[in-house]
């Protein structure tokens, strides 16, 4: 989920909102499947050729489901709070890296063995309000967004967790803008969207803001980066998936209600979209 951005091409060229609204949507044939419980994120598991979907569940009892590419449920509770020593209260963003499954579960970033599901480590992020999405660099450094609290003017931030578990603050204050989805490009730069800003941000690993693009909407949630350098964003504010091309042009891809943190099935070129309010998963094919 979150790779392959060509960092130096498009970030200077933001489209106007008028052009965004005028652009025709790309034809797609989404398919939706129900039976989830407040699904927040999804990732493609190449080893299983399946999707791992994180659901918040009811009563602070989260779980991770294994879903077949045709949308059928393979295993509802591969990981579940209280099962086999697993703690999983309200899982949000998730990611896979080198045989390990990571999930943001405030105030922790938890990790599990992909083969066995065995809990490996829980790193506490002190001071976090709502840990949301995460991305992992090639050396195993985890970047996790803290969405803060818009109603209380708490801007949140982005934290960095080193491979040894050391936690440091990467972005904070007003420039954080209640960050949500996050990704890492092929050059190691960090891209993220936010709830309180309509912009897509690109920062260096040192935290320097390199550039940003106006998406036309606030309340943006998920982000994935494709092999051609384009970026797909799920926008709660727009009720849509947006595509940012390698040239920086922004266009609507598909209308989706309450899209959360998205994943990408690279084998089938399908965007995996959890829908919070609908308790469903929608699969959106990309044009070849």
Short mmCIF file of C-alpha atoms in Angstrom, two decimals:
data_model
loop_
_atom_site.label_atom_id
_atom_site.label_comp_id
_atom_site.label_asym_id
_atom_site.label_seq_id
_atom_site.Cartn_x
_atom_site.Cartn_y
_atom_site.Cartn_z
CA UNK A 1 0.00 0.00 0.00
CA UNK A 2 2.00 3.12 -0.19
CA UNK A 3 4.92 3.01 -2.53
CA UNK A 4 6.43 4.04 -5.79
CA UNK A 5 5.83 7.82 -5.96
CA UNK A 6 8.01 9.65 -8.48
CA UNK A 7 8.83 12.49 -6.17
CA UNK A 8 10.25 15.18 -8.39
CA UNK A 9 7.65 15.50 -11.16
CA UNK A 10 4.27 16.78 -10.17
CA UNK A 11 4.40 18.39 -6.82
CA UNK A 12 4.72 21.96 -8.12
CA UNK A 13 1.57 21.85 -10.23
CA UNK A 14 -1.71 22.06 -8.32
CA UNK A 15 -4.98 22.19 -10.24
CA UNK A 16 -7.68 24.69 -9.38
CA UNK A 17 -10.91 23.47 -7.81
CA UNK A 18 -12.76 24.52 -10.94
CA UNK A 19 -10.66 22.24 -13.10
CA UNK A 20 -11.09 19.46 -10.58
CA UNK A 21 -14.86 19.71 -10.72
CA UNK A 22 -14.89 19.96 -14.49
CA UNK A 23 -12.82 16.85 -15.09
CA UNK A 24 -14.92 13.85 -16.18
CA UNK A 25 -14.83 10.83 -13.88
CA UNK A 26 -12.94 7.78 -15.09
CA UNK A 27 -15.24 4.88 -15.88
CA UNK A 28 -15.06 2.20 -13.20
CA UNK A 29 -17.24 -0.67 -12.05
CA UNK A 30 -17.02 -0.80 -8.25
CA UNK A 31 -18.29 -3.88 -6.43
CA UNK A 32 -19.38 -3.69 -2.79
CA UNK A 33 -19.55 -6.37 -0.10
CA UNK A 34 -21.13 -6.06 3.36
CA UNK A 35 -20.74 -7.83 6.67
CA UNK A 36 -18.02 -5.70 8.29
CA UNK A 37 -18.12 -3.73 11.55
CA UNK A 38 -16.82 -0.18 11.11
CA UNK A 39 -14.01 -1.12 8.71
CA UNK A 40 -11.21 1.43 8.83
CA UNK A 41 -8.36 0.11 6.68
CA UNK A 42 -7.39 -2.59 4.20
CA UNK A 43 -4.11 -3.91 2.81
CA UNK A 44 -3.26 -6.49 0.16
CA UNK A 45 -1.45 -9.58 1.45
CA UNK A 46 0.52 -10.96 -1.50
CA UNK A 47 1.43 -14.17 0.32
CA UNK A 48 -2.19 -15.13 0.93
CA UNK A 49 -3.46 -13.36 -2.19
CA UNK A 50 -6.09 -11.82 0.06
CA UNK A 51 -7.06 -8.57 1.78
CA UNK A 52 -6.56 -7.87 5.48
CA UNK A 53 -9.37 -5.60 6.67
CA UNK A 54 -9.22 -3.88 10.06
CA UNK A 55 -12.61 -3.36 11.75
CA UNK A 56 -13.16 -1.40 14.95
CA UNK A 57 -15.96 -3.76 15.97
CA UNK A 58 -18.29 -3.10 18.87
CA UNK A 59 -17.46 -2.33 22.48
CA UNK A 60 -13.74 -1.71 21.89
CA UNK A 61 -13.22 -5.20 20.48
CA UNK A 62 -11.44 -4.80 17.16
CA UNK A 63 -10.57 -7.54 14.70
CA UNK A 64 -8.74 -8.19 11.44
CA UNK A 65 -10.48 -10.20 8.72
CA UNK A 66 -9.02 -12.09 5.77
CA UNK A 67 -11.08 -11.38 2.65
CA UNK A 68 -10.76 -13.11 -0.72
CA UNK A 69 -10.25 -10.94 -3.83
CA UNK A 70 -13.81 -11.75 -4.93
CA UNK A 71 -15.11 -10.11 -1.74
CA UNK A 72 -16.03 -13.29 0.11
CA UNK A 73 -14.91 -13.72 3.71
CA UNK A 74 -12.13 -16.25 4.25
CA UNK A 75 -11.72 -15.69 8.01
CA UNK A 76 -13.61 -13.08 10.03
CA UNK A 77 -11.28 -12.91 13.01
CA UNK A 78 -7.76 -13.78 11.93
CA UNK A 79 -6.77 -11.40 14.72
CA UNK A 80 -9.30 -10.42 17.38
CA UNK A 81 -9.16 -8.69 20.74
CA UNK A 82 -8.98 -11.28 23.52
CA UNK A 83 -8.16 -14.18 21.19
CA UNK A 84 -4.82 -16.01 21.57
CA UNK A 85 -3.30 -13.22 23.61
CA UNK A 86 -4.15 -10.50 21.10
CA UNK A 87 -4.95 -6.96 22.25
CA UNK A 88 -6.75 -4.98 19.56
CA UNK A 89 -9.12 -2.32 20.84
CA UNK A 90 -9.86 0.11 17.99
CA UNK A 91 -7.64 -0.71 15.01
CA UNK A 92 -7.22 2.04 12.43
CA UNK A 93 -4.51 2.10 9.76
CA UNK A 94 -2.54 -1.02 8.87
CA UNK A 95 0.46 -2.04 6.80
CA UNK A 96 2.60 -5.07 5.94
CA UNK A 97 6.40 -4.96 5.97
CA UNK A 98 8.84 -7.87 5.72
CA UNK A 99 6.53 -10.52 7.11
CA UNK A 100 5.09 -8.33 9.86
CA UNK A 101 1.59 -6.85 10.08
CA UNK A 102 1.42 -3.43 11.74
CA UNK A 103 -1.71 -1.69 12.98
CA UNK A 104 -2.39 1.63 14.71
CA UNK A 105 -4.41 1.01 17.88
CA UNK A 106 -4.28 4.10 20.11
CA UNK A 107 -2.05 4.62 22.05
CA UNK A 108 -0.05 1.78 20.50
CA UNK A 109 1.37 0.70 17.20
CA UNK A 110 1.08 -3.07 17.38
CA UNK A 111 2.86 -5.66 15.28
CA UNK A 112 2.06 -9.30 14.54
CA UNK A 113 3.75 -12.17 12.75
CA UNK A 114 2.10 -12.56 9.34
CA UNK A 115 2.38 -16.34 9.26
CA UNK A 116 1.18 -17.20 12.76
CA UNK A 117 -0.66 -14.07 13.88
CA UNK A 118 1.42 -14.08 17.06
CA UNK A 119 1.74 -10.67 18.78
CA UNK A 120 5.28 -9.34 18.47
CA UNK A 121 5.47 -5.85 19.95
CA UNK A 122 3.31 -2.92 21.05
CA UNK A 123 4.99 0.49 20.99
CA UNK A 124 3.24 3.17 23.04
CA UNK A 125 3.06 6.64 21.50
CA UNK A 126 2.83 8.94 24.51
CA UNK A 127 0.53 11.94 24.10
CA UNK A 128 -1.26 10.62 21.03
CA UNK A 129 -4.96 11.42 20.70
CA UNK A 130 -6.08 9.21 17.80
CA UNK A 131 -3.42 7.20 15.98
CA UNK A 132 -4.75 6.80 12.47
CA UNK A 133 -2.67 5.65 9.53
CA UNK A 134 0.88 4.41 9.18
CA UNK A 135 3.59 3.86 6.60
CA UNK A 136 6.89 2.01 6.83
CA UNK A 137 10.17 2.94 5.18
CA UNK A 138 12.61 0.44 3.69
CA UNK A 139 14.69 0.35 6.89
CA UNK A 140 11.66 -0.44 9.07
CA UNK A 141 11.00 3.05 10.41
CA UNK A 142 7.28 3.52 11.07
CA UNK A 143 5.56 6.85 10.43
CA UNK A 144 2.18 7.07 12.15
CA UNK A 145 -0.33 9.92 12.06
CA UNK A 146 -2.07 11.25 15.15
CA UNK A 147 -5.32 12.82 13.98
CA UNK A 148 -5.74 14.95 17.09
CA UNK A 149 -9.18 16.42 17.79
CA UNK A 150 -10.63 19.03 15.44
CA UNK A 151 -13.47 19.85 17.84
CA UNK A 152 -10.93 20.93 20.48
CA UNK A 153 -8.46 22.53 18.03
CA UNK A 154 -5.88 19.83 18.74
CA UNK A 155 -3.87 19.65 15.51
CA UNK A 156 -2.32 16.24 16.09
CA UNK A 157 0.96 15.31 14.45
CA UNK A 158 3.06 12.66 12.77
CA UNK A 159 5.31 10.41 14.87
CA UNK A 160 8.32 8.40 13.81
CA UNK A 161 9.12 5.04 15.41
CA UNK A 162 12.68 3.81 14.83
CA UNK A 163 13.33 0.08 14.36
CA UNK A 164 14.50 -0.12 17.99
CA UNK A 165 11.14 1.27 19.17
CA UNK A 166 12.27 4.81 19.92
CA UNK A 167 9.45 7.31 19.31
CA UNK A 168 10.03 10.88 18.12
CA UNK A 169 7.83 13.67 16.77
CA UNK A 170 8.12 14.19 13.00
CA UNK A 171 5.50 16.92 12.35
CA UNK A 172 3.47 18.89 14.91
CA UNK A 173 1.46 22.07 15.41
CA UNK A 174 -0.67 23.85 12.84
CA UNK A 175 1.29 22.44 9.93
CA UNK A 176 0.08 18.97 10.93
CA UNK A 177 -3.56 19.97 10.21
CA UNK A 178 -5.02 16.81 11.77
CA UNK A 179 -3.12 14.35 9.57
CA UNK A 180 -4.76 11.19 8.33
CA UNK A 181 -3.51 9.02 5.46
CA UNK A 182 0.25 8.65 4.97
CA UNK A 183 2.52 7.02 2.39
CA UNK A 184 6.19 6.76 1.49
CA UNK A 185 7.39 7.23 -2.08
CA UNK A 186 10.16 5.46 -3.96
CA UNK A 187 12.62 8.19 -2.94
CA UNK A 188 11.78 7.81 0.74
CA UNK A 189 9.80 11.03 0.97
CA UNK A 190 6.64 11.08 3.08
CA UNK A 191 3.28 12.03 1.56
CA UNK A 192 0.20 12.65 3.67
CA UNK A 193 -3.31 14.06 3.58
CA UNK A 194 -5.22 15.68 6.43
CA UNK A 195 -8.65 16.35 7.88
CA UNK A 196 -8.23 20.12 8.33
CA UNK A 197 -6.47 20.92 5.06
CA UNK A 198 -7.36 20.36 1.39
CA UNK A 199 -3.71 19.77 0.53
CA UNK A 200 -1.58 16.76 -0.23
CA UNK A 201 1.80 17.26 1.46
CA UNK A 202 5.23 15.90 0.55
CA UNK A 203 8.06 16.00 3.10
CA UNK A 204 11.62 14.78 3.16
CA UNK A 205 12.66 12.14 5.73
CA UNK A 206 14.10 15.05 7.73
CA UNK A 207 10.66 16.68 7.92
CA UNK A 208 11.21 19.49 5.40
CA UNK A 209 8.06 20.40 3.49
CA UNK A 210 8.97 19.93 -0.17
CA UNK A 211 5.66 20.78 -1.82
CA UNK A 212 1.88 20.42 -1.67
CA UNK A 213 -1.10 20.09 -4.00
CA UNK A 214 -4.61 21.46 -3.52
CA UNK A 215 -7.11 18.59 -3.72
CA UNK A 216 -10.22 20.76 -3.49
CA UNK A 217 -11.58 19.07 -0.35
CA UNK A 218 -10.76 18.85 3.32
CA UNK A 219 -11.37 15.68 5.37
CA UNK A 220 -9.14 13.44 3.28
CA UNK A 221 -8.49 9.97 4.62
CA UNK A 222 -6.52 7.29 2.77
CA UNK A 223 -3.62 7.44 0.34
CA UNK A 224 -1.82 4.95 -1.88
CA UNK A 225 0.99 5.54 -4.35
CA UNK A 226 1.14 3.58 -7.59
CA UNK A 227 4.07 2.35 -9.65
CA UNK A 228 3.56 5.01 -12.32
CA UNK A 229 3.94 7.84 -9.80
CA UNK A 230 0.24 8.63 -9.52
CA UNK A 231 -1.50 8.86 -6.16
CA UNK A 232 -4.98 7.72 -5.17
CA UNK A 233 -6.69 9.50 -2.27
CA UNK A 234 -9.94 8.71 -0.50
CA UNK A 235 -11.80 11.88 0.43
CA UNK A 236 -14.46 11.85 3.13
CA UNK A 237 -15.13 15.51 2.40
CA UNK A 238 -15.70 14.88 -1.29
CA UNK A 239 -17.26 11.43 -1.03
CA UNK A 240 -14.90 10.33 -3.77
CA UNK A 241 -11.64 8.76 -4.77
CA UNK A 242 -9.21 11.25 -6.30
CA UNK A 243 -6.30 10.58 -8.62
CA UNK A 244 -3.26 12.85 -8.65
CA UNK A 245 -1.34 12.16 -11.85
CA UNK A 246 2.43 12.27 -12.28
CA UNK A 247 1.94 15.72 -13.81
CA UNK A 248 0.12 16.98 -10.69
CA UNK A 249 -3.34 17.08 -12.26
CA UNK A 250 -6.15 16.10 -9.89
CA UNK A 251 -9.24 14.27 -11.15
CA UNK A 252 -12.14 12.32 -9.61
CA UNK A 253 -11.93 8.57 -10.00
CA UNK A 254 -15.11 7.16 -8.43
CA UNK A 255 -17.86 8.38 -6.10
CA UNK A 256 -17.61 6.49 -2.80
CA UNK A 257 -19.54 7.21 0.40
CA UNK A 258 -17.49 7.43 3.62
CA UNK A 259 -14.24 5.99 2.24
CA UNK A 260 -11.61 5.17 4.85
CA UNK A 261 -7.95 4.11 4.56
CA UNK A 262 -7.49 2.41 1.19
CA UNK A 263 -5.32 -0.43 -0.05
CA UNK A 264 -4.20 -1.60 -3.48
CA UNK A 265 -4.34 -5.07 -5.00
CA UNK A 266 -1.35 -4.81 -7.34
CA UNK A 267 -2.08 -8.17 -8.97
CA UNK A 268 -5.56 -7.17 -10.18
CA UNK A 269 -5.08 -3.38 -10.13
CA UNK A 270 -7.97 -2.92 -7.73
CA UNK A 271 -8.37 -0.23 -5.07
CA UNK A 272 -9.67 -1.70 -1.80
CA UNK A 273 -11.99 0.79 -0.10
CA UNK A 274 -13.44 0.22 3.39
CA UNK A 275 -16.64 2.24 3.88
CA UNK A 276 -17.11 3.24 7.51
CA UNK A 277 -20.77 4.19 7.58
CA UNK A 278 -21.88 1.38 5.30
CA UNK A 279 -19.94 -1.39 7.08
CA UNK A 280 -18.83 -2.57 3.67
CA UNK A 281 -15.84 -3.03 1.42
CA UNK A 282 -15.86 -1.68 -2.14
CA UNK A 283 -13.45 -2.82 -4.84
CA UNK A 284 -12.70 -0.27 -7.55
CA UNK A 285 -10.79 -1.50 -10.62
CA UNK A 286 -8.30 0.85 -12.22
CA UNK A 287 -8.24 1.15 -16.01
CA UNK A 288 -5.42 -0.76 -17.66
#
